[in-house]
Coordinates of C-alpha atoms in Angstrom, one line a residue:
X1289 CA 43.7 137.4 126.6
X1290 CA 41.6 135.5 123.6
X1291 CA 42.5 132.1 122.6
X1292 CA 44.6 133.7 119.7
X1293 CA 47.0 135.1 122.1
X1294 CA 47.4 131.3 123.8
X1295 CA 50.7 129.1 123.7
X1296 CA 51.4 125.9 124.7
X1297 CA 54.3 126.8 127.4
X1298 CA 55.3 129.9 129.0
X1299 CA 58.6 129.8 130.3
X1300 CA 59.2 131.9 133.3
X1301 CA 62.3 132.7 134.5
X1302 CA 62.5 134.9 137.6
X1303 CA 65.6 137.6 137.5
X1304 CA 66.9 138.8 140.7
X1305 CA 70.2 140.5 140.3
X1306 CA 71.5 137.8 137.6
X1307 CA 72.8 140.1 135.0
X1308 CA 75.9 137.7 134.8
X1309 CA 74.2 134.8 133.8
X1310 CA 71.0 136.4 131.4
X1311 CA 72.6 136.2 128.1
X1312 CA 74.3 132.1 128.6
X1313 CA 70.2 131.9 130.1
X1314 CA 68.2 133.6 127.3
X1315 CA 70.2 132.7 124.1
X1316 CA 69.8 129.0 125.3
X1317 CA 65.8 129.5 126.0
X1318 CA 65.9 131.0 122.4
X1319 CA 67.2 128.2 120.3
X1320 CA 64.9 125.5 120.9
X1321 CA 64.1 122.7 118.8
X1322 CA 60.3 123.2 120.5
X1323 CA 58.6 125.2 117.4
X1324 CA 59.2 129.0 118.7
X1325 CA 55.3 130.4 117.9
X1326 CA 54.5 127.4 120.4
X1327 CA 56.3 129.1 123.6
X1328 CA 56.5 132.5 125.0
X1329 CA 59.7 133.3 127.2
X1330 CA 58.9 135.6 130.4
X1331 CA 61.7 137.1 132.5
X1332 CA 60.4 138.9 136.0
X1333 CA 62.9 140.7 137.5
X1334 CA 62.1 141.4 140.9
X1335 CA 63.8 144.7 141.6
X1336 CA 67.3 143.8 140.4
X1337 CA 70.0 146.3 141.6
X1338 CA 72.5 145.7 138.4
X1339 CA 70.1 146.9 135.8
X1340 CA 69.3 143.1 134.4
X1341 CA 65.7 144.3 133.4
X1342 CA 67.1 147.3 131.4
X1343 CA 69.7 144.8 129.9
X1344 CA 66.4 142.5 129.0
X1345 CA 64.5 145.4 127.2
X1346 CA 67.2 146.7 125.3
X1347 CA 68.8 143.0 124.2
X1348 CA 65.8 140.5 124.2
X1349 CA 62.9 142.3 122.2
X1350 CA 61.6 138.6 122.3
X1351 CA 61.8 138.1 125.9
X1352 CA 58.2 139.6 127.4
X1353 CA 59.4 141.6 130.6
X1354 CA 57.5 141.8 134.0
X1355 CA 59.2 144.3 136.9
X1356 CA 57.8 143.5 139.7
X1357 CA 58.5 146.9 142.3
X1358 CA 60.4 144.9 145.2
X1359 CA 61.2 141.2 145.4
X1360 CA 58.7 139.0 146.5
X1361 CA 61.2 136.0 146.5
X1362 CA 60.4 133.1 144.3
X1363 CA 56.7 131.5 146.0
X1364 CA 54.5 134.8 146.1
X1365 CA 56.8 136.3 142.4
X1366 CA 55.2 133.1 141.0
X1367 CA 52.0 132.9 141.9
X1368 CA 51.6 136.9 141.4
X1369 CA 52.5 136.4 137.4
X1370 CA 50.6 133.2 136.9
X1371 CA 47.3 134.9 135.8
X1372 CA 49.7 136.7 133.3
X1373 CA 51.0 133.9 131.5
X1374 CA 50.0 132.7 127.7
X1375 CA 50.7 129.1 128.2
X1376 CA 49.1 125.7 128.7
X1377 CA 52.2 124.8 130.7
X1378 CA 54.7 126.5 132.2
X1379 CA 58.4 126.0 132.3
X1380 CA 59.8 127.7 135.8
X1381 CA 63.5 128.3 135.1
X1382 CA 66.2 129.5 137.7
X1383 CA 68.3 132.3 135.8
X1384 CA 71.4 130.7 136.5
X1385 CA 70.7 128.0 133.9
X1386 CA 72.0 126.8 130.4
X1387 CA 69.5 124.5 128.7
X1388 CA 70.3 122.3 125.7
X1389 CA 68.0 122.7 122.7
X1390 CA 66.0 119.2 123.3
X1391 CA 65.0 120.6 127.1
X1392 CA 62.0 122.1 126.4
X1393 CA 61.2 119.4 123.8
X1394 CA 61.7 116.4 125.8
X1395 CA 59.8 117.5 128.8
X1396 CA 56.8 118.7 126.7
X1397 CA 57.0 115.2 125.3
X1398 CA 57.0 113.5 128.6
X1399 CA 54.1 115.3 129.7
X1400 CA 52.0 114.4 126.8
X1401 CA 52.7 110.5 127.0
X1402 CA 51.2 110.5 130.5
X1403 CA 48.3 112.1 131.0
X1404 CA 48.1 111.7 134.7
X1405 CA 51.7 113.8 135.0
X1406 CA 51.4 117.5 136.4
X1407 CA 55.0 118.2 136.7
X1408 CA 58.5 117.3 134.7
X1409 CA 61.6 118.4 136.0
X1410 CA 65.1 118.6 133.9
X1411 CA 68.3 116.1 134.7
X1412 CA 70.4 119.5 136.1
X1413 CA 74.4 119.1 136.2
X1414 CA 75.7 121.4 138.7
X1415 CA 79.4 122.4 138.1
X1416 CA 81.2 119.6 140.2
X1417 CA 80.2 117.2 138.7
X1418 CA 82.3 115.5 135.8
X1419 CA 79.7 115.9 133.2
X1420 CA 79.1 119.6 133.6
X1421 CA 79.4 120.9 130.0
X1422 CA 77.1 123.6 129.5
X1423 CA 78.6 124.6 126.0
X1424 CA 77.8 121.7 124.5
X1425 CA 73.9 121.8 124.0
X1426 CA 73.4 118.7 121.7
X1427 CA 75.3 115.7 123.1
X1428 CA 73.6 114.0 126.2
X1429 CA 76.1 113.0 129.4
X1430 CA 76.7 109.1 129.5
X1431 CA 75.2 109.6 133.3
X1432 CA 72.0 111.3 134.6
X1433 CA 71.5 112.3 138.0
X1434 CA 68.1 111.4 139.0
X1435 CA 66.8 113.7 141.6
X1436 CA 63.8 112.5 143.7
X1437 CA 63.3 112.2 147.9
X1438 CA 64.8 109.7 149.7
X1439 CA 63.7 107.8 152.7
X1440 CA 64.5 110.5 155.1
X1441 CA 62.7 113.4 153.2
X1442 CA 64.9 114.8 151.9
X1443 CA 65.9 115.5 147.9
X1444 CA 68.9 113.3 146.8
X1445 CA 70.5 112.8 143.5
X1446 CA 71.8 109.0 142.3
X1447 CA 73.6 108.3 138.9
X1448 CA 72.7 105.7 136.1
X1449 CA 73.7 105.6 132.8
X1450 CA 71.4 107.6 130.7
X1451 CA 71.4 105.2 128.1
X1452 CA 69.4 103.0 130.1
X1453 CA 67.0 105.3 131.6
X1454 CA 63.6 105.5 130.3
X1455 CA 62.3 109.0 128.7
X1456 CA 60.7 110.1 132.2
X1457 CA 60.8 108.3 135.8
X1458 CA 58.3 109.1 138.3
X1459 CA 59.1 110.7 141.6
X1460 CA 57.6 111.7 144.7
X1461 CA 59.5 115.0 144.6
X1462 CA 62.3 116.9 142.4
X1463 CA 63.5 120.1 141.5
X1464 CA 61.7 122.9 140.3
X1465 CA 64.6 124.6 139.1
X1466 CA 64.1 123.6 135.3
X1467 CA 60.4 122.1 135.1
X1468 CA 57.5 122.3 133.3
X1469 CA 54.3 122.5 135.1
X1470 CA 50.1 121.7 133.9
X1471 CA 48.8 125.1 134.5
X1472 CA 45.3 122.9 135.7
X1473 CA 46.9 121.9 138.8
X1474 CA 46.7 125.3 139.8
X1475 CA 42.7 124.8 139.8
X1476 CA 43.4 121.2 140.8
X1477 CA 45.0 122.2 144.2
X1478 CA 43.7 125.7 144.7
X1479 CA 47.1 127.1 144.9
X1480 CA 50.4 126.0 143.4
X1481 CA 53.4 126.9 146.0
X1482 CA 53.1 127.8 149.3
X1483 CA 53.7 131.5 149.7
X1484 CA 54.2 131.1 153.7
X1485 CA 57.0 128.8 153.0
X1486 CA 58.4 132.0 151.1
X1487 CA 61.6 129.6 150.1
X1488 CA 63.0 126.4 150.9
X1489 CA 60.9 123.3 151.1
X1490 CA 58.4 124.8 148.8
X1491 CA 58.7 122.1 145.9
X1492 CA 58.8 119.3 148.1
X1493 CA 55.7 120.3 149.3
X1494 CA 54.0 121.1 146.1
X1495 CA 55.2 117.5 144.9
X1496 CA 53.9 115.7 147.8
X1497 CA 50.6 117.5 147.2
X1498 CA 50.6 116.9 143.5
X1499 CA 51.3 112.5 144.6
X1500 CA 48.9 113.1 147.3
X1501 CA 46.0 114.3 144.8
X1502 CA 46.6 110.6 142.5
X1503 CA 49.2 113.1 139.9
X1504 CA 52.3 112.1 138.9
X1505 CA 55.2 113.9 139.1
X1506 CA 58.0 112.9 136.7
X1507 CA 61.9 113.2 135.9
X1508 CA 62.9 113.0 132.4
X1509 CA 66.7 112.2 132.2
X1510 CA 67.0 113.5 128.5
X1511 CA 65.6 116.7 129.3
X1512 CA 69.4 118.4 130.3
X1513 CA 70.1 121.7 131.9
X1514 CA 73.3 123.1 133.6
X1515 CA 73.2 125.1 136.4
X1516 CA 76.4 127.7 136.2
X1517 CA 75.2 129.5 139.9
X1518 CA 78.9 130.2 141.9
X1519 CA 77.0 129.5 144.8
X1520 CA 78.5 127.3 147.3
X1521 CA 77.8 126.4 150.9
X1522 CA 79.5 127.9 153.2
X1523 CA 79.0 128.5 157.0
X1524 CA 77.6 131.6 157.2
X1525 CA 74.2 133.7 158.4
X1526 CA 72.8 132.9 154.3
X1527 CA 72.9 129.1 154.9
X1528 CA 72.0 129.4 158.3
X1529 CA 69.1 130.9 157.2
X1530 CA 68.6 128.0 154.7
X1531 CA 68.9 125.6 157.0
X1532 CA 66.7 126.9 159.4
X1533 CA 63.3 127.1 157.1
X1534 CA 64.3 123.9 155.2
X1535 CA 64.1 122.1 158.3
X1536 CA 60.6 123.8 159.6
X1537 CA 59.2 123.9 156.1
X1538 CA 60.2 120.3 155.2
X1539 CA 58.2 118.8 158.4
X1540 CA 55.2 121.0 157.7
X1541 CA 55.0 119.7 154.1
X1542 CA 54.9 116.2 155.3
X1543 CA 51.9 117.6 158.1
X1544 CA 50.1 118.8 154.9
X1545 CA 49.7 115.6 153.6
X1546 CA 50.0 113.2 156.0
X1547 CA 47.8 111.7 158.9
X1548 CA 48.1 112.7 162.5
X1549 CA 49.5 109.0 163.6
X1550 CA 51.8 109.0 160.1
X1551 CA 53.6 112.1 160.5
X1552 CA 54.6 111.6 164.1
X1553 CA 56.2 108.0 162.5
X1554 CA 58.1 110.2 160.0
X1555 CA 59.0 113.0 162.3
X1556 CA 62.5 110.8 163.6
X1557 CA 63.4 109.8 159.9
X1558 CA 62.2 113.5 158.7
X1559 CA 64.9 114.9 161.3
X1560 CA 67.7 112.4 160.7
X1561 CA 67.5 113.2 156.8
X1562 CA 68.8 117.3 157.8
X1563 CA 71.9 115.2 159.0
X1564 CA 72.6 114.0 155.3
X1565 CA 72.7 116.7 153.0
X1566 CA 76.0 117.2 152.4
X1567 CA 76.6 115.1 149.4
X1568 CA 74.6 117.7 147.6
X1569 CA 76.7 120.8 147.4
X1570 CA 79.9 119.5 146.6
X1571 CA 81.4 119.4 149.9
X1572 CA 84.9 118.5 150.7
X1573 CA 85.1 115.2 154.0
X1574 CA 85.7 117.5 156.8
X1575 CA 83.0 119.3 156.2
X1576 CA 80.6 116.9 155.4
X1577 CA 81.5 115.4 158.9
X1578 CA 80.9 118.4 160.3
X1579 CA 77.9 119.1 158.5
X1580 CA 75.7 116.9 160.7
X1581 CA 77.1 117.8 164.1
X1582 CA 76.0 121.3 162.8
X1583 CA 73.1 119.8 161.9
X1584 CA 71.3 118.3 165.3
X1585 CA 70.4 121.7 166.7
X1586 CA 69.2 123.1 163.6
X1587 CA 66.6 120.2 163.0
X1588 CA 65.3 120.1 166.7
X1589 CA 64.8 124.5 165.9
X1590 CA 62.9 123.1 162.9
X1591 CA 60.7 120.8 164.5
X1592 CA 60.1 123.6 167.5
X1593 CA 59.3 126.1 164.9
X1594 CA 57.2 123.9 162.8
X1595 CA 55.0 122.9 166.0
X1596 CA 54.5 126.4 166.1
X1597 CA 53.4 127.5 162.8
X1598 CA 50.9 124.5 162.4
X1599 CA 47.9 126.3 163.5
X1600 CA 48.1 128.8 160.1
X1601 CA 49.1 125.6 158.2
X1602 CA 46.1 123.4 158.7
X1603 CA 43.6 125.1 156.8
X1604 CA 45.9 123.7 154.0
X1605 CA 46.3 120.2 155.4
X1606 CA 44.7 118.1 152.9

């Protein structure tokens, strides 16, 4: 496209079967108080089986639609559309969101007062917690939840008063759920998200790369979102499933960008972390004491399988 089609952010928001949550998603992406000729909004639905991408074209006339013929899941839908997009930056957004009109605004912002900065993520409130209030756009929370990776690896969240946070925090790693990404770290890495990863442990490792290359990655407490998704975690096959590539895909994003002699340091404190998740999703105490007994087989599986898949990793190690 010529330079007069360009914007400065696409927004991107990937639609699989979340007709429930498009309008609460869409109407909140729509009233911004980010100058609307300066963003395009992009919904890709990847196959939906409720009709959300008919629901799209006959509602959202503004909302540039991509249907994608099966669903790639969220790594290889990405990078497939990113050669399609308008924008400077782009904002990934999980359907299941409601954003409050500074979002956009305030991680723009961020990203232009530090030049060095490839990603900003959103402070997300998930629906148990006490600040979850995703019909009122305008007011910020008196608490933020800081999201970044603990010393175990894994992604944690810690409250502070919001009043006293900065307007972005840097961060090893956050969530990609409601960021905005420089489109030049695409060039800068050679690839953005892991597509062999497919889900699960896919931003971690894209963060770690993004510290590992001298980038910043950065959270920006004023930058609020609310994630309305009914998920929760229950023991089933789905979160087995979870469990099982978050634990491979989380040591093999560490291997990426680590030093033979550092990662096998990390590897006891990279396993321990799968033990103390639980906090979270919300859990009720029995099971988050029973999370972590469930826990020890799954990370040894994880290490086992991640031994294994390292040969078609390395070419990526940096």
């Amino acid at each position: 496209m010529g330079d007069e089609n360009k914007v400065e952010v696409s927004v991107l928001i990937p639609v699989f079967n979340g007709r429930r949550f498009l309008d609460k998603c869409l109407q909140s992406v729509l009233d911004q108080d980010f100058p609307r000729d300066l963003y395009e909004i992009v919904a890709v639905d990847n196959a939906s089986r409720d009709g959300s991408a008919d629901y799209i074209a006959a509602n959202y006339p503004d909302v540039r639609l991509i249907r994608n013929e099966r669903n790639f899941g969220p790594d290889a839908g990405v990078a497939k559309v990113l050669p399609l997009l308008r924008g400077r930056y782009f904002a990934y957004l999980s359907q299941d969101i409601v954003v409050q009109r500074h979002w956009l605004k305030a991680l723009y912002d961020a990203m232009q007062h530090e030049p060095q900065a490839r990603m900003a993520a959103s402070n997300i409130y998930f629906t148990w917690w006490p600040e979850y209030k995703p019909d009122d756009r305008i007011n910020l929370p008196e608490r933020a939840y800081v999201c970044d990776l603990t010393g175990y690896g894994v992604l944690d969240y810690y409250p502070v008063p919001l009043a006293e946070q900065p307007e972005a925090i840097q961060v090893l790693a956050t969530e990609l759920a409601a960021a905005l990404v420089d489109l030049r770290v695409v060039q800068e890495m050679g690839y953005l998200v892991d597509e062999d990863f497919f889900m699960y442990g896919d931003v971690i490792d894209m963060c770690l790369r993004i510290n590992s290359m001298g980038f910043k990655v950065l959270f920006v407490p004023r930058s609020v979102v609310f994630n309305e998704s009914d998920w929760v975690l229950k023991f089933n096959r789905r979160t087995l499933n979870k469990a099982l590539r978050s634990a491979r895909n989380n040591l093999l994003a560490f291997w990426k960008v680590c030093y033979d002699v550092e990662f096998l340091a990390l590897v006891p404190r990279l396993l321990i972390g799968h033990l103390h998740r639980g906090g979270q999703h919300g859990l009720s105490r029995w099971k988050n004491m029973l999370l972590p007994i469930a826990a020890i087989p799954i990370a040894l599986w994880g290490l086992w399988a991640a031994i294994l898949h390292m040969p078609k990793t390395a070419p990526k190690r940096r």
